[in-house]
Short mmCIF file of N, CA and C in Angstrom, two decimals:
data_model
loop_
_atom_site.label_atom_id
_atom_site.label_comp_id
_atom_site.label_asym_id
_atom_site.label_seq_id
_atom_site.Cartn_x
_atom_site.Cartn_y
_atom_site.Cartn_z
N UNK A 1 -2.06 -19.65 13.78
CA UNK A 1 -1.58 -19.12 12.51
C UNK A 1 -1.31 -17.64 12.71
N UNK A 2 -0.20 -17.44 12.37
CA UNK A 2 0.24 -15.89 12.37
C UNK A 2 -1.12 -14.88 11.75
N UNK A 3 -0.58 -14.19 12.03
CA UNK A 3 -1.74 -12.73 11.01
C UNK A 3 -1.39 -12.29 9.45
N UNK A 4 0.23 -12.46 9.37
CA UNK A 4 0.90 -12.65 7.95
C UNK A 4 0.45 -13.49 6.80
N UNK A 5 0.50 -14.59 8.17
CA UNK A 5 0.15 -15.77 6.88
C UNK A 5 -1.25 -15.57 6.92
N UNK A 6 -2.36 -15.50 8.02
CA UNK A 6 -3.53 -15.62 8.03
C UNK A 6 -4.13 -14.57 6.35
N UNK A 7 -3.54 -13.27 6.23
CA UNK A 7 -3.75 -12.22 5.59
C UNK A 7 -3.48 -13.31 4.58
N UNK A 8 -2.37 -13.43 4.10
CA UNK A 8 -2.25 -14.43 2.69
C UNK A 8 -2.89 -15.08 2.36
N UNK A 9 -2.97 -16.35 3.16
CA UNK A 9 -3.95 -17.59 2.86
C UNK A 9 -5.39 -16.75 2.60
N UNK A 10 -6.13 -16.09 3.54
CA UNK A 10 -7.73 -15.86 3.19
C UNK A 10 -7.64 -15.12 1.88
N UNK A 11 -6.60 -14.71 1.82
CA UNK A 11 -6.58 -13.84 0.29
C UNK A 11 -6.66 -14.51 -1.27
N UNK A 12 -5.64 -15.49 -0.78
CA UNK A 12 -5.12 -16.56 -1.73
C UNK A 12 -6.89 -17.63 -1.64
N UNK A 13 -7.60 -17.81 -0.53
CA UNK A 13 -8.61 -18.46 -0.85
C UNK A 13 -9.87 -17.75 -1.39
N UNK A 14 -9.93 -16.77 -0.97
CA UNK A 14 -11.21 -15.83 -1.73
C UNK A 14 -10.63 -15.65 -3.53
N UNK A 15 -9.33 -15.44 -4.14
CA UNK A 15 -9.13 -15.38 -4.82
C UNK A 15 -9.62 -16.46 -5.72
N UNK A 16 -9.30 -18.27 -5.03
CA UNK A 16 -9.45 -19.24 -5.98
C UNK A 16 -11.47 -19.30 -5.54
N UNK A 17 -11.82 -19.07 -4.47
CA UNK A 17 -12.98 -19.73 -4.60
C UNK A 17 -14.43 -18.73 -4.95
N UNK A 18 -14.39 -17.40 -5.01
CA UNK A 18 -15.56 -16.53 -5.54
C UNK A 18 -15.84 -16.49 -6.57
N UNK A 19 -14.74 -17.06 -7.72
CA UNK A 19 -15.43 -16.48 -8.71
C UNK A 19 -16.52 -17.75 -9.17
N UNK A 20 -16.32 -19.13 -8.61
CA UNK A 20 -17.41 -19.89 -8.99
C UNK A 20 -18.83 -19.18 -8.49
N UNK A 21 -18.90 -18.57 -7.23
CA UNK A 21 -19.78 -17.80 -6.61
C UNK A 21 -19.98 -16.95 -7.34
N UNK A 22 -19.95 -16.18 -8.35
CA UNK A 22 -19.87 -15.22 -9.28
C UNK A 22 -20.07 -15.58 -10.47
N UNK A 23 -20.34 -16.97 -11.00
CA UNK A 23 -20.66 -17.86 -11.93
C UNK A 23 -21.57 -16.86 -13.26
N UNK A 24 -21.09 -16.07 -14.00
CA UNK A 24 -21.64 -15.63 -15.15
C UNK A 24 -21.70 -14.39 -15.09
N UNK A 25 -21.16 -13.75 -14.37
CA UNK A 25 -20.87 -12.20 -13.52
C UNK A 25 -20.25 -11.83 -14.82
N UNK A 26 -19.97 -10.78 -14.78
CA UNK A 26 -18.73 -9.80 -16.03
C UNK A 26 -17.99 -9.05 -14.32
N UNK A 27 -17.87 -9.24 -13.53
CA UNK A 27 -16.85 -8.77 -12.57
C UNK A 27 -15.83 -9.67 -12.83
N UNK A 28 -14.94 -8.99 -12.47
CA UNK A 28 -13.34 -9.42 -11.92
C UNK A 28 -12.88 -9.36 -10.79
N UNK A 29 -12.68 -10.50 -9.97
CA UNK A 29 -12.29 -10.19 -8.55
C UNK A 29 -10.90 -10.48 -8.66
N UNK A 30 -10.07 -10.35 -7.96
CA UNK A 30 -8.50 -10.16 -7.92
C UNK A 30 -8.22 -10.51 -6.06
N UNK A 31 -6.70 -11.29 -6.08
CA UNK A 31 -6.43 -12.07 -5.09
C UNK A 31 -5.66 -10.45 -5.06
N UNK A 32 -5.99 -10.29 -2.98
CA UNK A 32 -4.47 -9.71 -2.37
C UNK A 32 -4.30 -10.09 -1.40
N UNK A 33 -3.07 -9.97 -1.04
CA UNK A 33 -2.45 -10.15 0.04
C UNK A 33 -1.14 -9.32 0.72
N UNK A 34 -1.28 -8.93 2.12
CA UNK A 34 -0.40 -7.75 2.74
C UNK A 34 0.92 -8.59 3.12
N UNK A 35 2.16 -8.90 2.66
CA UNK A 35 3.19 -9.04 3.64
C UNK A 35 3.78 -8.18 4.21
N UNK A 36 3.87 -8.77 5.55
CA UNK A 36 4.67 -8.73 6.56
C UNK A 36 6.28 -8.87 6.93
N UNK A 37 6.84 -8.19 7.22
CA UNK A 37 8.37 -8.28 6.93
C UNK A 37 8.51 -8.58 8.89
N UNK A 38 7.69 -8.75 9.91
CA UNK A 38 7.81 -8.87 11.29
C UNK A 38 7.69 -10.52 11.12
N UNK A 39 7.07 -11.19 10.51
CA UNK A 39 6.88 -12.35 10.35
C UNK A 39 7.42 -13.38 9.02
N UNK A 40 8.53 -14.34 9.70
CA UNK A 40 9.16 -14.85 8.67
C UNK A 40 8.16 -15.99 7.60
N UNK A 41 6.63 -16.32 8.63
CA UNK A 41 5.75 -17.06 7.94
C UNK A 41 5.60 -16.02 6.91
N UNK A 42 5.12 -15.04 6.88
CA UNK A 42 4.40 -14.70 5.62
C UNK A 42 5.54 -14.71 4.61
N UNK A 43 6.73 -14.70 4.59
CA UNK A 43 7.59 -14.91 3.19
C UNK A 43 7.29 -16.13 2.88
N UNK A 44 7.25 -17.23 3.83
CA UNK A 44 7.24 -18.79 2.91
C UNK A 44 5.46 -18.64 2.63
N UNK A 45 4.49 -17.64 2.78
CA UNK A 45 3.24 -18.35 2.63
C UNK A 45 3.48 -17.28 1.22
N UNK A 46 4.14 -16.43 0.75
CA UNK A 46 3.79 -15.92 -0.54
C UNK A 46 4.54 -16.49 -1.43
N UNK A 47 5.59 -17.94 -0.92
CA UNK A 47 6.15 -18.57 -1.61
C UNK A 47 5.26 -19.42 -2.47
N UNK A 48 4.31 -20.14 -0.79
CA UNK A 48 3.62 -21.21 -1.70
C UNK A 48 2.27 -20.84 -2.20
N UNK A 49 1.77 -20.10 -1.91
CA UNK A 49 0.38 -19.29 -2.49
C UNK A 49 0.09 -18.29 -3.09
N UNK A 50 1.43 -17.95 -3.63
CA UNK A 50 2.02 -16.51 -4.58
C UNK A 50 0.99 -16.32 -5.92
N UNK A 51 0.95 -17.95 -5.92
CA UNK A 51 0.31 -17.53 -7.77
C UNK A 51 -0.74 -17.10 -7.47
N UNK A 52 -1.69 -17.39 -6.57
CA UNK A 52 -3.19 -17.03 -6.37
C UNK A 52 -3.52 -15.57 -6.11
N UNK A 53 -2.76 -14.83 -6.16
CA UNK A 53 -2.55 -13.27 -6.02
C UNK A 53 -2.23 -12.64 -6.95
N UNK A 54 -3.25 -11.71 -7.21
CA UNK A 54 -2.86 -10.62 -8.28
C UNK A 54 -1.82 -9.48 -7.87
N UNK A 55 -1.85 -9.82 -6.78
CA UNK A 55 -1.28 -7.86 -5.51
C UNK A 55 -1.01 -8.83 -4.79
N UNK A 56 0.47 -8.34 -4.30
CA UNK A 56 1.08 -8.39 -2.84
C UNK A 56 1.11 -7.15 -2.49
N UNK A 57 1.17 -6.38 -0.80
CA UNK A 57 1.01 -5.44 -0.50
C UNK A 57 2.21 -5.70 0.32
N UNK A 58 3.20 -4.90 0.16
CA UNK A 58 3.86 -5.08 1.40
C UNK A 58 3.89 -3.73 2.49
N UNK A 59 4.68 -4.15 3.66
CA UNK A 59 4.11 -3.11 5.05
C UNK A 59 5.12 -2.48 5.70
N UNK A 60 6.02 -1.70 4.40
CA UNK A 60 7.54 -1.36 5.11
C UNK A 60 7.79 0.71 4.91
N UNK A 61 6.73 1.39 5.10
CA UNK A 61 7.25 2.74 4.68
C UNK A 61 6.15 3.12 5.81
N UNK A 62 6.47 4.64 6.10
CA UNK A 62 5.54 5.15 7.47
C UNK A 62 5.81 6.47 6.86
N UNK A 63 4.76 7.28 7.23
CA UNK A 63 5.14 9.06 6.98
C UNK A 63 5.57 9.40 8.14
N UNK A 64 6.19 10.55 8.54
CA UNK A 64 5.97 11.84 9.40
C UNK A 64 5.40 12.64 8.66
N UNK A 65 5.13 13.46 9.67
CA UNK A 65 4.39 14.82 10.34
C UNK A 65 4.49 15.95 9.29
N UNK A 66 6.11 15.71 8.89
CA UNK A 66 6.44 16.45 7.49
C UNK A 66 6.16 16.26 6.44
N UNK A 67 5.71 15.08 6.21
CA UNK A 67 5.72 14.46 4.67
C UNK A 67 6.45 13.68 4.25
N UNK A 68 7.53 13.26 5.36
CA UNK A 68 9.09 12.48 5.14
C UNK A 68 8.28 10.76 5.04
N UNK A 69 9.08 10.29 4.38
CA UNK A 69 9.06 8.52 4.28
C UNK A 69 10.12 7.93 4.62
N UNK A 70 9.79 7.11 5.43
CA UNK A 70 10.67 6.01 6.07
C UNK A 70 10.55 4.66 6.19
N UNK A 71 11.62 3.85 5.59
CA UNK A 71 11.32 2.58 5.97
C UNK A 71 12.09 1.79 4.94
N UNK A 72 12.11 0.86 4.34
CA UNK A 72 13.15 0.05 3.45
C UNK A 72 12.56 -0.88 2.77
N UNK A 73 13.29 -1.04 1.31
CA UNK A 73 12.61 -1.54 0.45
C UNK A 73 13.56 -3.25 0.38
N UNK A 74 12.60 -3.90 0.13
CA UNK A 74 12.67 -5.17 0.36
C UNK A 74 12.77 -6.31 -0.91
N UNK A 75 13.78 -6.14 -2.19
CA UNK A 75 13.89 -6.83 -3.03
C UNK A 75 13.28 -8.12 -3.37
N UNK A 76 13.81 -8.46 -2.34
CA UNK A 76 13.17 -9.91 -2.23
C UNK A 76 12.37 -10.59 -2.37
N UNK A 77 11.12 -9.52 -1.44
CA UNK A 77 9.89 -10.37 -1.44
C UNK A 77 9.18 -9.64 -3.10
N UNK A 78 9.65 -8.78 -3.29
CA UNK A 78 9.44 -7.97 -4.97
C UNK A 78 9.27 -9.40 -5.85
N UNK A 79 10.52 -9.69 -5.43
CA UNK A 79 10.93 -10.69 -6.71
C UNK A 79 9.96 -12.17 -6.42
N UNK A 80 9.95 -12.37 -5.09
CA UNK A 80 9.46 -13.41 -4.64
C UNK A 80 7.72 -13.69 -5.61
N UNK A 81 7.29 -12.29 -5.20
CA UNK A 81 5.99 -12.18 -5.80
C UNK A 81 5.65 -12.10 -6.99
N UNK A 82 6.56 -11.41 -8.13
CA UNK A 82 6.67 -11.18 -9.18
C UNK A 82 7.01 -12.53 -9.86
N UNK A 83 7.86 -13.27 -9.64
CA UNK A 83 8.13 -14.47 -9.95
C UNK A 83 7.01 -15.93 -9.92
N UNK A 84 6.18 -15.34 -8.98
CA UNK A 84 4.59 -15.91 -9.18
C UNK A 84 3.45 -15.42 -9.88
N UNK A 85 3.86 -13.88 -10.39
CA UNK A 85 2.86 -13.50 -10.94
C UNK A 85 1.81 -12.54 -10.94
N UNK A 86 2.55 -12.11 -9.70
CA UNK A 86 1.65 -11.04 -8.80
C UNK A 86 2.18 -9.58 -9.10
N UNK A 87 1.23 -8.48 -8.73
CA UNK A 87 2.19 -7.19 -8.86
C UNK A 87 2.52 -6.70 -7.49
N UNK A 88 3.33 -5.79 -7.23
CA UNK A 88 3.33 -5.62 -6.01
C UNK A 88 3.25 -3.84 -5.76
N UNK A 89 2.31 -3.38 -4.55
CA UNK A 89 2.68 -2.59 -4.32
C UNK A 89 3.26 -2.06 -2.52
N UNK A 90 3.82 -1.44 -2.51
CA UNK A 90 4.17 -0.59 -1.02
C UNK A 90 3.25 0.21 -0.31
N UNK A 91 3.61 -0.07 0.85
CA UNK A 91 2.17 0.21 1.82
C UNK A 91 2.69 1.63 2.37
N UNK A 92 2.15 2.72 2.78
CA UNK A 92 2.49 3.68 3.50
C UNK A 92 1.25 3.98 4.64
N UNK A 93 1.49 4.11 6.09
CA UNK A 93 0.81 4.46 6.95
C UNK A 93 1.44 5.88 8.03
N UNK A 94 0.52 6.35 8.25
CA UNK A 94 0.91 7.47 9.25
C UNK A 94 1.61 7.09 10.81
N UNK A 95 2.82 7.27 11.11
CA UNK A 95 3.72 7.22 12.23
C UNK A 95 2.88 7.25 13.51
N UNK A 96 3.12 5.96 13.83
CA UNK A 96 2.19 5.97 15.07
C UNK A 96 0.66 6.24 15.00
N UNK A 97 0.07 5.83 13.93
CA UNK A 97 -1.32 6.17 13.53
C UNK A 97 -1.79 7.37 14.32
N UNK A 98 -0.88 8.26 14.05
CA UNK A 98 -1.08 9.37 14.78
C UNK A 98 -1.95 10.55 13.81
N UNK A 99 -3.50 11.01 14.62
CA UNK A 99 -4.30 11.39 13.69
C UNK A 99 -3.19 13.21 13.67
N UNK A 100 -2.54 14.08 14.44
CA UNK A 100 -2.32 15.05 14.02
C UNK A 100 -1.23 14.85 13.14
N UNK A 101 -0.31 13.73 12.55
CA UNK A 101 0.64 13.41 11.80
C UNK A 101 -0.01 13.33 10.78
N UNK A 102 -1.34 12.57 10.29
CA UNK A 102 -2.27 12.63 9.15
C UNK A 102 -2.48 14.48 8.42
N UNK A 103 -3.13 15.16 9.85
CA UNK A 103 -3.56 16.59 9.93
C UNK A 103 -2.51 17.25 9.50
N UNK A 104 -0.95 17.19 9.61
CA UNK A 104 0.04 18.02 8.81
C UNK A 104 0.31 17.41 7.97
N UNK A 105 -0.18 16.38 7.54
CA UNK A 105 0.20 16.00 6.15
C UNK A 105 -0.45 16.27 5.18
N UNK A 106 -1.55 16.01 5.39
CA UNK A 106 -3.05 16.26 4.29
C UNK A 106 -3.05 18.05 4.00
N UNK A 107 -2.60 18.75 5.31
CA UNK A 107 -3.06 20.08 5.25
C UNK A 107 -2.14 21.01 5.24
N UNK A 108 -0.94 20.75 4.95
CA UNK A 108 0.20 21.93 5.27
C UNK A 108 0.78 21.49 3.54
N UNK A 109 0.65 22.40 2.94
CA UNK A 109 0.92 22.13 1.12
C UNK A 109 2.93 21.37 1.41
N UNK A 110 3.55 22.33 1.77
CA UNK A 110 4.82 22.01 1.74
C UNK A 110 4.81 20.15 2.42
N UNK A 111 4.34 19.39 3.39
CA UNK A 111 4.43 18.49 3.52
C UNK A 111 3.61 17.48 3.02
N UNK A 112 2.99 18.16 2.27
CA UNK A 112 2.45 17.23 1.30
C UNK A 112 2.72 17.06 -0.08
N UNK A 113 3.33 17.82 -0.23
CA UNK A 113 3.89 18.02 -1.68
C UNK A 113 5.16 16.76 -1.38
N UNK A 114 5.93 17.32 -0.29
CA UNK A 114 7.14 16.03 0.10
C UNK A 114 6.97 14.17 0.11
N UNK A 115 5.20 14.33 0.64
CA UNK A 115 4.79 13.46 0.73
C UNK A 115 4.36 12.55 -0.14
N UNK A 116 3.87 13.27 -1.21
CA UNK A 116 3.51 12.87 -2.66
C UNK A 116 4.94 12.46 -3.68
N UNK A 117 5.86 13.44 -4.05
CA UNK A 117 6.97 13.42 -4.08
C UNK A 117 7.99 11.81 -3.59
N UNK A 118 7.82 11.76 -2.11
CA UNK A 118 8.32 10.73 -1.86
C UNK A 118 7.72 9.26 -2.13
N UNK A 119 6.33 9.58 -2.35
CA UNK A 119 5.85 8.21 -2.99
C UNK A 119 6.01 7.84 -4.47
N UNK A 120 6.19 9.05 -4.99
CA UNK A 120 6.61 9.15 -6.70
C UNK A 120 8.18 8.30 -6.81
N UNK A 121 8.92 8.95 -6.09
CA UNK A 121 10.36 8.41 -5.55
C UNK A 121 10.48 7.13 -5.47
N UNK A 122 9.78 6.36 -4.89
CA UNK A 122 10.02 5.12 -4.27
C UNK A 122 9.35 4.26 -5.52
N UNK A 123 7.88 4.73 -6.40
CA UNK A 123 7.87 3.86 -7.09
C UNK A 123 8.67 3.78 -8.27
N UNK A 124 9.22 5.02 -8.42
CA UNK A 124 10.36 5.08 -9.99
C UNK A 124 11.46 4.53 -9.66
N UNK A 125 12.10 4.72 -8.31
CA UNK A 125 13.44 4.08 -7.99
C UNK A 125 13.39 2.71 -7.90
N UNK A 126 12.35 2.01 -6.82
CA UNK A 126 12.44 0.60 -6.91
C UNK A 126 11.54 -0.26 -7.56
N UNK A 127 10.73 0.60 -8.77
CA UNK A 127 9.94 -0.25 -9.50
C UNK A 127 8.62 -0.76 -8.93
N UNK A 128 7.87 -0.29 -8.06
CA UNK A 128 6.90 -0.53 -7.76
C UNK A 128 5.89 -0.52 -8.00
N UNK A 129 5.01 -1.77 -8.32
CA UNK A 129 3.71 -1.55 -9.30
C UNK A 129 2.68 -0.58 -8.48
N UNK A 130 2.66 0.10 -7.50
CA UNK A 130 1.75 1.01 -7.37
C UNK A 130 2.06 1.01 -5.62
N UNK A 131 1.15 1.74 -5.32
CA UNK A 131 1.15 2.03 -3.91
C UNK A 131 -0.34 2.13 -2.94
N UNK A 132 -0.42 1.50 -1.61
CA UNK A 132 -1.16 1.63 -0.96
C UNK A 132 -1.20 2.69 0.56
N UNK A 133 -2.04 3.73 0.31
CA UNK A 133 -1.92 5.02 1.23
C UNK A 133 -2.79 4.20 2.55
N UNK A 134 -2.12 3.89 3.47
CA UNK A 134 -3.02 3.58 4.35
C UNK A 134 -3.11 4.35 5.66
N UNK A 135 -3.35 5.81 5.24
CA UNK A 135 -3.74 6.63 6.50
C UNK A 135 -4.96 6.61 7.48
N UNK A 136 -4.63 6.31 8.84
CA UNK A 136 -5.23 5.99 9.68
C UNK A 136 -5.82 6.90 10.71
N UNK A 137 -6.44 6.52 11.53
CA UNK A 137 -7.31 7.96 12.49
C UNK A 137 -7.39 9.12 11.62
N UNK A 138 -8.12 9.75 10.80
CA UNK A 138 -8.24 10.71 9.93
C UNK A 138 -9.64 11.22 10.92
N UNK A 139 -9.36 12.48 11.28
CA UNK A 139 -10.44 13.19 11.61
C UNK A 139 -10.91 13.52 10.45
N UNK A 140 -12.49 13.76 10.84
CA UNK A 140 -13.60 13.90 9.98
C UNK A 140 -13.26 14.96 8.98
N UNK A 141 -13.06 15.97 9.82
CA UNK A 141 -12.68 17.38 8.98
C UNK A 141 -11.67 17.40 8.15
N UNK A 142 -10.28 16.16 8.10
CA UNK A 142 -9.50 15.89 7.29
C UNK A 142 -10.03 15.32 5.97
N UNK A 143 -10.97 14.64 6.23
CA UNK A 143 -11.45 13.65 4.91
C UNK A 143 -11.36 14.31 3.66
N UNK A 144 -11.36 15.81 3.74
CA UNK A 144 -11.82 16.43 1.84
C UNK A 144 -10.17 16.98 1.40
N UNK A 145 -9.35 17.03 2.50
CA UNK A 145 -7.85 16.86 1.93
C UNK A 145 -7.60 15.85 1.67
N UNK A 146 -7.83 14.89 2.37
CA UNK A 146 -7.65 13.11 1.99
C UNK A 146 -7.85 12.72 0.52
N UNK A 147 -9.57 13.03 0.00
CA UNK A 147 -9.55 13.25 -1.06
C UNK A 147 -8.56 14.27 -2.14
N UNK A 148 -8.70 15.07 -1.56
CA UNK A 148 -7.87 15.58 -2.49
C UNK A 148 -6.54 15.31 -3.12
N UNK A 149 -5.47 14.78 -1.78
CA UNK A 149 -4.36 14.35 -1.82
C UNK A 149 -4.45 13.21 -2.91
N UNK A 150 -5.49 12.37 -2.58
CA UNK A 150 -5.55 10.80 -3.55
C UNK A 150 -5.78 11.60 -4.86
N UNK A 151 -6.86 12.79 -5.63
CA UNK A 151 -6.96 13.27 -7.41
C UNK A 151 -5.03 13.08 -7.35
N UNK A 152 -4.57 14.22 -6.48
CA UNK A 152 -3.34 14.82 -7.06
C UNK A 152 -2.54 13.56 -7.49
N UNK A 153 -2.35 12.59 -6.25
CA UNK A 153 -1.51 11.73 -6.61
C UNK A 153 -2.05 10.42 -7.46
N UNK A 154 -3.21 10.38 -7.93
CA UNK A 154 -3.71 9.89 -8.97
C UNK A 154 -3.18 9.94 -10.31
N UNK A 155 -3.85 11.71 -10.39
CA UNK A 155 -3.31 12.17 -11.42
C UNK A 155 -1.94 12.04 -11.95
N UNK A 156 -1.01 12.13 -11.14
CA UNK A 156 0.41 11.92 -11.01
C UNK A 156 0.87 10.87 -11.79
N UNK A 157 0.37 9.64 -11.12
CA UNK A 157 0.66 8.05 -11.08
C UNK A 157 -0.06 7.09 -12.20
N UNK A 158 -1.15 7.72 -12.27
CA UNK A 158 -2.06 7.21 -13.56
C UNK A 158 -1.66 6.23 -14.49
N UNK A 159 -0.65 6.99 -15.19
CA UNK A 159 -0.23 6.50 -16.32
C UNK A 159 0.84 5.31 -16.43
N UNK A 160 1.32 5.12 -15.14
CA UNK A 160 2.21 3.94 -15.26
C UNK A 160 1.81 2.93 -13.73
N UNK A 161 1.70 3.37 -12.32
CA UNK A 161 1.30 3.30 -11.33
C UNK A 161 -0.20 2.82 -11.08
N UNK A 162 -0.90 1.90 -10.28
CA UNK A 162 -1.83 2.14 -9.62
C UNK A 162 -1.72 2.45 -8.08
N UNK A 163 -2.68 3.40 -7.75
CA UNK A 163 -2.31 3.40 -6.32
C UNK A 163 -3.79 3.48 -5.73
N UNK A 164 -3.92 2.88 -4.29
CA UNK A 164 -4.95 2.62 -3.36
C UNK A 164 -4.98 3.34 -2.18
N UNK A 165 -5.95 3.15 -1.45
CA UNK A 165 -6.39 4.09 -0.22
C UNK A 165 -7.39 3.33 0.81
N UNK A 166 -6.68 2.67 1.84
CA UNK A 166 -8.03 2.13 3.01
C UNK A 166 -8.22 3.15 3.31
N UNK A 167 -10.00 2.96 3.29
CA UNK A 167 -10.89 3.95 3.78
C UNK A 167 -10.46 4.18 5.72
N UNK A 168 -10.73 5.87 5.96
CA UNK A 168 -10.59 5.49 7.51
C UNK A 168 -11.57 5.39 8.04
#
């Protein structure tokens, strides 16, 4: 089984089967799942296991060094997911999980301002229910810009947006 689909399906099954495990809880657990645009399985697995997802994540934008975003937005699987029920948001990771590409981003104001900016961009232009920051190799000493970057663009996004952050 691919990693596309693998990501879906365990998503789509923790979604239908915890909350009996959770039997009288006041939590809310919520189905996600990351597609993959390298793998043509994961489009047919968010076809057939779409509804069981609250969040699709998809895995198509990368930063540079500057703050620039790159990568292409993918209608399709938008609609694909939305049409089951799900929200979707866009994934962003650092270019080449490169930790000094993180280090000018988090820490040089001008490329982070671009950086923030361009995620504002992408969710007003193509409608995106929120966004997932998935910056990677973060040296230690980066972590309290990290934070910081996530208030600003919190604050930002709040009101119409949710947006997320894997821990590094």
């Amino acid at each position: 089984m691919s990693r596309g689909v693998l990501l879906l399906v365990l998503a789509a099954l923790i979604a239908g089967s915890l909350p009996d495990v959770f039997a009288g809880s006041t939590a809310s657990l919520m189905g996600v799942g990351y597609y993959v645009d390298y793998d043509a399985a994961s489009r047919a697995t968010v076809q057939v296991h779409g509804e069981h997802l609250d969040w699709v994540i998809t895995t198509n934008y990368e930063v540079d060094g500057r703050g620039t975003l790159r990568g292409t937005h993918d209608a399709t699987i938008v609609e694909e997911a939305r049409s089951r029920g799900a929200k979707v948001q866009f994934r962003v990771i650092n270019a080449g999980v490169s930790r000094d590409v993180v280090h000018r981003v988090l820490t040089r104001s001008n490329n982070r301002r671009r950086f923030e900016d361009g995620i504002v961009r992408i969710l007003t232009t193509y409608g995106y229910d929120g966004v997932n920051v998935d910056l990677e190799n973060i040296a230690p000493d980066d972590r309290p810009a990290l934070t910081a970057f996530m208030t600003r663009l919190a604050a930002r996004v709040q009101d119409r947006y949710f947006d997320t952050t894997d821990s590094p």
